[in-house]
PDB file of C-alpha atoms in Angstrom:
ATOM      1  CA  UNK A   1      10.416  21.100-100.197  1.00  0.00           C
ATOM      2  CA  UNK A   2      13.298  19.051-100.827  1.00  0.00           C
ATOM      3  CA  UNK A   3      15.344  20.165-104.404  1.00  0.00           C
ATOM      4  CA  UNK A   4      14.826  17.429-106.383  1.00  0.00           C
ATOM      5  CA  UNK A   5      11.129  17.837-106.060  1.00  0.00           C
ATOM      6  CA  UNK A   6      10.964  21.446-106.979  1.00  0.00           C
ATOM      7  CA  UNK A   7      12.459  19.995-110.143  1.00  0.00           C
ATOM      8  CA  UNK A   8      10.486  17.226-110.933  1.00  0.00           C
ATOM      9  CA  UNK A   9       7.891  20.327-110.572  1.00  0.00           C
ATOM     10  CA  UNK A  10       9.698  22.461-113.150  1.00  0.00           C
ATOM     11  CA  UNK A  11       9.865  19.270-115.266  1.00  0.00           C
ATOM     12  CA  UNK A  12       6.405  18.351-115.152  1.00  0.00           C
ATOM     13  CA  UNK A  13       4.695  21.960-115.854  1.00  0.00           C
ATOM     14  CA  UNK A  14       7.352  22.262-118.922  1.00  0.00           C
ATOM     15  CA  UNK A  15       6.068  18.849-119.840  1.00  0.00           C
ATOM     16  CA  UNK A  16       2.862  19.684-120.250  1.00  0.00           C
ATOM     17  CA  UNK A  17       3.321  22.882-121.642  1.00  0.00           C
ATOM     18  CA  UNK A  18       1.710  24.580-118.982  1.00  0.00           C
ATOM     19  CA  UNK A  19      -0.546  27.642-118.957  1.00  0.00           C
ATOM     20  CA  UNK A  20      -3.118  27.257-115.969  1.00  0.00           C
ATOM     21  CA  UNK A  21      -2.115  25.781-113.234  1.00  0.00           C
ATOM     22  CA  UNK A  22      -3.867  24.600-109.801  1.00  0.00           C
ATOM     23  CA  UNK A  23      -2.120  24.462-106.571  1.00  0.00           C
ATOM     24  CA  UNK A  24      -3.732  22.617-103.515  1.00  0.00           C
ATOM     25  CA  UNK A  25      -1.773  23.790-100.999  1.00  0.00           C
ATOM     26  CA  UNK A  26       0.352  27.386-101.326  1.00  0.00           C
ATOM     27  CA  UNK A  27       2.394  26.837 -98.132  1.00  0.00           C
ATOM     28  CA  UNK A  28       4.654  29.395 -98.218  1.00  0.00           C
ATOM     29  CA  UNK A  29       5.255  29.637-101.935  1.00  0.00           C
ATOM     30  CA  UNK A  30       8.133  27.340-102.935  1.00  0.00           C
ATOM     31  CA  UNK A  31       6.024  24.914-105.020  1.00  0.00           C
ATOM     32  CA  UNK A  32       4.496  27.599-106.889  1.00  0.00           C
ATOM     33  CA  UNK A  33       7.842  29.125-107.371  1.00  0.00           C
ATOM     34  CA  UNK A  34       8.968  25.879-108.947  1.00  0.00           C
ATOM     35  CA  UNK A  35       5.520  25.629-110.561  1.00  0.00           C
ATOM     36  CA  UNK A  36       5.861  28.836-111.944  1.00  0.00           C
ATOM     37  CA  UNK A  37       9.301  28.243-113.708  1.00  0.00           C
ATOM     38  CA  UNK A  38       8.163  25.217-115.657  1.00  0.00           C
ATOM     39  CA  UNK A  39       4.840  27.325-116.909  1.00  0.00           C
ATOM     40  CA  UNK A  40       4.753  29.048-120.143  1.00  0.00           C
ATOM     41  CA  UNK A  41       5.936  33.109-119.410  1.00  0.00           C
ATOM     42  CA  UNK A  42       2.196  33.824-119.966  1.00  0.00           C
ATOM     43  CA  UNK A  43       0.812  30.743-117.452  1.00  0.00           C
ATOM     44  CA  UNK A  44      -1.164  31.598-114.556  1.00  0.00           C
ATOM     45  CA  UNK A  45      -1.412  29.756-111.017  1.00  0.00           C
ATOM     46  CA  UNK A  46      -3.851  29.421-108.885  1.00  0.00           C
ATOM     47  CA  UNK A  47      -3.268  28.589-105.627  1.00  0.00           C
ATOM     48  CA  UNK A  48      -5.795  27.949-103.095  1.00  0.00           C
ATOM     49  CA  UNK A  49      -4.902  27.870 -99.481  1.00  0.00           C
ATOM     50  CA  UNK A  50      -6.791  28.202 -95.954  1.00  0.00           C
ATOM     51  CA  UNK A  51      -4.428  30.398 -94.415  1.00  0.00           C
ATOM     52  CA  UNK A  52      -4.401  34.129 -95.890  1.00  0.00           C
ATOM     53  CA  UNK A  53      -0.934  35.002 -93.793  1.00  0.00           C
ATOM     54  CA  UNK A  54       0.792  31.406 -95.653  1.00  0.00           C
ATOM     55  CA  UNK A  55      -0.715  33.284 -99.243  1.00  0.00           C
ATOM     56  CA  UNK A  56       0.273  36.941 -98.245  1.00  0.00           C
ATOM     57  CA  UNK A  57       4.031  35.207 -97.510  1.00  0.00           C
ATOM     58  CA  UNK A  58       3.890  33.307-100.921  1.00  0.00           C
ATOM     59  CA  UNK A  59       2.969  36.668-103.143  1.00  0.00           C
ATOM     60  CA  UNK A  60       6.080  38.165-101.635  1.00  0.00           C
ATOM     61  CA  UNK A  61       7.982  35.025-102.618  1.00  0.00           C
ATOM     62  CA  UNK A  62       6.617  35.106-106.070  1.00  0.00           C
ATOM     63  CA  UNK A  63       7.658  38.547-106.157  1.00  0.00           C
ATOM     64  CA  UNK A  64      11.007  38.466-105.097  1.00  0.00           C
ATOM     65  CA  UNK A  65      11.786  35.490-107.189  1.00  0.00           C
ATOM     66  CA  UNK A  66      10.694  37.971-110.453  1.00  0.00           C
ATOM     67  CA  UNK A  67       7.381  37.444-111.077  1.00  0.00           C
ATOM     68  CA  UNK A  68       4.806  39.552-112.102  1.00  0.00           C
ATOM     69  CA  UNK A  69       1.295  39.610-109.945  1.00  0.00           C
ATOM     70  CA  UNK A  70      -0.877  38.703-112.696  1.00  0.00           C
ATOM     71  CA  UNK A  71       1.208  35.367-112.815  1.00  0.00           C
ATOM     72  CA  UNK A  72      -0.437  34.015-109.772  1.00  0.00           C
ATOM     73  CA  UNK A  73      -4.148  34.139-108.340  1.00  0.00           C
ATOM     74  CA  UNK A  74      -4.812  33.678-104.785  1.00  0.00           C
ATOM     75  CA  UNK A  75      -8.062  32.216-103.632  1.00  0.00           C
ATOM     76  CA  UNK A  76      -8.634  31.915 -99.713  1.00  0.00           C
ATOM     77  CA  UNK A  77     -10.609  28.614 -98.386  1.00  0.00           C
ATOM     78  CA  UNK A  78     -10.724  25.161 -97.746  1.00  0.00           C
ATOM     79  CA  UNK A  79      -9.873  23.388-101.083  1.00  0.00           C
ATOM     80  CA  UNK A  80     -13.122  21.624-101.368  1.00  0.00           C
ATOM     81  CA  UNK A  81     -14.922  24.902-101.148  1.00  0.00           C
ATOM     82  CA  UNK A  82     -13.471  26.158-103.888  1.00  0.00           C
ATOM     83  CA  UNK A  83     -12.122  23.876-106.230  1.00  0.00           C
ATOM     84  CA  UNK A  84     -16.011  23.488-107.137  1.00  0.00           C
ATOM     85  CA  UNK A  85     -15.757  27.294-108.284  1.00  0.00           C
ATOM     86  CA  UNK A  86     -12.897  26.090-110.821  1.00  0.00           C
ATOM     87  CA  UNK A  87     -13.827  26.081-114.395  1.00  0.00           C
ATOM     88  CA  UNK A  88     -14.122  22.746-115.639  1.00  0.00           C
ATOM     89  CA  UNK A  89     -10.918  21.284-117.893  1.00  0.00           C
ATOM     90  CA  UNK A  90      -9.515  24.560-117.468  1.00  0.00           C
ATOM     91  CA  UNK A  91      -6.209  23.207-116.218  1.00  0.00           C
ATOM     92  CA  UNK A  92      -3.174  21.950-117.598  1.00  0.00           C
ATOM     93  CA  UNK A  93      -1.940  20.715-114.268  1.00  0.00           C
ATOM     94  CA  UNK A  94      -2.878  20.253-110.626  1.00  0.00           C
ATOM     95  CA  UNK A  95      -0.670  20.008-107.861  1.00  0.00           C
ATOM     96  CA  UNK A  96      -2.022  18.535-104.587  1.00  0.00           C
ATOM     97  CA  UNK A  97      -0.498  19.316-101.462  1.00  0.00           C
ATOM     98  CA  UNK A  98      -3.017  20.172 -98.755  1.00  0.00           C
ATOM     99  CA  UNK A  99      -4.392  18.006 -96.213  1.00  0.00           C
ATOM    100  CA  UNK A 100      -3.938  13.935 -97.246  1.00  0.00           C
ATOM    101  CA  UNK A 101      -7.191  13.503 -95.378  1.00  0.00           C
ATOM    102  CA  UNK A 102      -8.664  15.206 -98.621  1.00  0.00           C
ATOM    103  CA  UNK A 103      -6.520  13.489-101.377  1.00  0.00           C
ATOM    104  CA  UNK A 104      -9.175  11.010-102.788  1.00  0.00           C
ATOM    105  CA  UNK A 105     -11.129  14.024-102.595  1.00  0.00           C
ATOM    106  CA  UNK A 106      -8.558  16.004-104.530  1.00  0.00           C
ATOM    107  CA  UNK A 107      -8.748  13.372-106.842  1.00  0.00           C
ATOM    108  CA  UNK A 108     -12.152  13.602-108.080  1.00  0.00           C
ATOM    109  CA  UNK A 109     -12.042  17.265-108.759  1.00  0.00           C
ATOM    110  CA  UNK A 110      -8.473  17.198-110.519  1.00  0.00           C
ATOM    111  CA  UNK A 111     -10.251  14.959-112.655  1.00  0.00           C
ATOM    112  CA  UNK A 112     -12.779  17.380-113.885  1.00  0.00           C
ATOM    113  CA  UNK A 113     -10.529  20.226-113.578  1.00  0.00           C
ATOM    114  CA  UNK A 114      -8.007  18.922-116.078  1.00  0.00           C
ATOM    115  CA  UNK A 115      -8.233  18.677-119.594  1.00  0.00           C
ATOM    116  CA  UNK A 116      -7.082  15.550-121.473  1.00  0.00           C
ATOM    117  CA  UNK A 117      -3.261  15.310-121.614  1.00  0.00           C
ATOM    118  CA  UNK A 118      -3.253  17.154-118.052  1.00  0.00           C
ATOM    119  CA  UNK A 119      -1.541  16.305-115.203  1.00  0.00           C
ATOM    120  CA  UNK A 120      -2.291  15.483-111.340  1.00  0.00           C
ATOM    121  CA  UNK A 121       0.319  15.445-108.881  1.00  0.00           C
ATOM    122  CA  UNK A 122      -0.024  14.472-105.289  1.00  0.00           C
ATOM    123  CA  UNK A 123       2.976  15.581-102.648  1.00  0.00           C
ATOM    124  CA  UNK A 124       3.978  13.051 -99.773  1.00  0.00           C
ATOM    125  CA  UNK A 125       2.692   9.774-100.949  1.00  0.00           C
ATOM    126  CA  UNK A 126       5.696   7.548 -99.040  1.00  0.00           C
ATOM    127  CA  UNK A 127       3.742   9.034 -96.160  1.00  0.00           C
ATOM    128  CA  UNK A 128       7.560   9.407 -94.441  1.00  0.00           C
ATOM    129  CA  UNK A 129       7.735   5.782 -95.300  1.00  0.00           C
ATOM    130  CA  UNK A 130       4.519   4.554 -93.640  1.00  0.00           C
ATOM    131  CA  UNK A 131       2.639   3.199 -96.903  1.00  0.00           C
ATOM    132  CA  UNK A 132       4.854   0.491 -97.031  1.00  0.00           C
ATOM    133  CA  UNK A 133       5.065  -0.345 -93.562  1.00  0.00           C
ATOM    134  CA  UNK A 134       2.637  -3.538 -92.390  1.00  0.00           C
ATOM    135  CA  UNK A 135       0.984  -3.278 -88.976  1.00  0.00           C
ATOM    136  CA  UNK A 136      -1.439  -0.645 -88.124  1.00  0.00           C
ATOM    137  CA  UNK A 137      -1.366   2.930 -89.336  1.00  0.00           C
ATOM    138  CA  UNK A 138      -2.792   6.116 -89.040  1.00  0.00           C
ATOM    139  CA  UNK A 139      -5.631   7.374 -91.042  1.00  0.00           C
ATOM    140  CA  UNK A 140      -3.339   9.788 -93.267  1.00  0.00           C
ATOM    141  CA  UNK A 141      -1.452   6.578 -94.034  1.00  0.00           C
ATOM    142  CA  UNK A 142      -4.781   4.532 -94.452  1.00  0.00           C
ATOM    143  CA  UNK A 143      -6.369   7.526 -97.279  1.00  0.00           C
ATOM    144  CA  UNK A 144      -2.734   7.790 -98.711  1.00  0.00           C
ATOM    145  CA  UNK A 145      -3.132   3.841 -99.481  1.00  0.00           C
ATOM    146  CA  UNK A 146      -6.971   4.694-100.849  1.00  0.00           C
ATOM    147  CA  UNK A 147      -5.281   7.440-103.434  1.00  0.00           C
ATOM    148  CA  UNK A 148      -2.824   5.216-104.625  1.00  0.00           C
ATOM    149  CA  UNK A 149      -5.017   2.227-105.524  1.00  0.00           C
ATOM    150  CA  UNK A 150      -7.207   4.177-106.818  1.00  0.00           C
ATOM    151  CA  UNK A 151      -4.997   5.849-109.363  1.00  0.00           C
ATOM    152  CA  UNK A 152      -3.497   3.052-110.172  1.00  0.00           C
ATOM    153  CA  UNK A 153      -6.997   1.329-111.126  1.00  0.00           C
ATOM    154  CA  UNK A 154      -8.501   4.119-112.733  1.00  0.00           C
ATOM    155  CA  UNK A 155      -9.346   3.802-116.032  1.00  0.00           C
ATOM    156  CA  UNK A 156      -9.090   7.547-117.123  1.00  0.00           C
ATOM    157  CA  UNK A 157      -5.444   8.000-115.714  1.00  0.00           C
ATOM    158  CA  UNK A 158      -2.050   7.075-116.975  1.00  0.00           C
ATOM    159  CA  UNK A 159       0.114   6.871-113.526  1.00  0.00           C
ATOM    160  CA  UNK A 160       3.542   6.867-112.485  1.00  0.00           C
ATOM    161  CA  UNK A 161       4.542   7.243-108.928  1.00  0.00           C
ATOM    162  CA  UNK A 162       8.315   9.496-108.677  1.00  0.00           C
ATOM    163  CA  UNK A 163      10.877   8.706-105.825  1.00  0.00           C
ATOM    164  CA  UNK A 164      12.032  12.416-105.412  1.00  0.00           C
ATOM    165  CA  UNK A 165      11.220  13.959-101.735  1.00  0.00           C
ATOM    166  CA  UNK A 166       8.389  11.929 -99.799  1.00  0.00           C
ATOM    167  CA  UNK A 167       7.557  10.772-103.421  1.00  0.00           C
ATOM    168  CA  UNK A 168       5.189  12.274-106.441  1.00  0.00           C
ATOM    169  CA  UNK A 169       2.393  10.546-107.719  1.00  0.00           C
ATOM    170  CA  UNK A 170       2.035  11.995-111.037  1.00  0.00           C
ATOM    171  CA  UNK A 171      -1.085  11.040-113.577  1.00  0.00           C
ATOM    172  CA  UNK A 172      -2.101  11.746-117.144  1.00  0.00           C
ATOM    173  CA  UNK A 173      -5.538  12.460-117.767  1.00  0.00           C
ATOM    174  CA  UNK A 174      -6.231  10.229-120.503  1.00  0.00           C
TER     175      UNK A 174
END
């Protein structure tokens, strides 16, 4: 994750005064480590990631950067099979950065998950430049297109789309 993106992180949980926060994605920690330092000291994050070795390597991140465990929960699994477990408008933010196959997906869960005044956030929308490029694309590019259009035409989200990294697409839950 580039720097500037770990900040516009930062920015955005401070923003929203964050205290529960849902990570798509826990890779090996560096969001949540950004995610974490924008959160209110008594914030919580879960992160949900199919890969138990990439969430065993995040705790130790977490740790070593100063935070205590009960900061961060760690749920095993495919996003989709357990964002349905989440408690509904239980979230302040969500932060979307699994597979871009999912996004839309993502989408309609971060919806219910977040309360009004919360925050989605979708990682890689540029798509390394491809959602701009004409002439045919992949399907990543093609669903990355699908997310984007339909943020910007929903009627229950306030968008703006961030050029930090491979770009943010950040909505307000209305």
């Amino acid at each position: 994750m580039q720097p500037g993106t770990g900040a516009a992180l930062r920015l955005l949980a401070a923003a929203v005064d964050a205290k529960a926060v849902a990570e798509i994605g826990t890779g090996c920690g560096v969001s949540g480590i950004h995610l974490l330092h924008g959160m209110r000291p008594d914030g919580v994050l879960t992160t949900v990631d199919p890969e138990p070795e990439h969430q065993q390597f995040a705790r130790q991140a977490f740790r070593a950067s100063g935070f205590a465990t009960n900061r961060a929960r760690f749920i095993p699994g495919r996003a989709l099979d357990v964002l349905p477990r989440l408690a509904d408008a239980g979230y302040d933010l969500v932060f979307c950065d699994g597979d871009r196959l999912e996004y839309l997906d993502y989408l309609a869960e971060s919806l219910r998950l977040l309360r009004p005044g919360g925050l989605v956030v979708f990682e890689g929308v540029f798509g390394g430049g491809r959602t701009i490029d004409s002439g045919p694309q992949p399907t990543e590019v093609l669903r990355l297109r699908e997310l984007l259009r339909a943020v910007r035409e929903s009627h229950e989200l306030a968008p703006s789309l961030l050029p930090v990294g491979d770009g943010l697409l950040c909505a307000v839950k209305r």
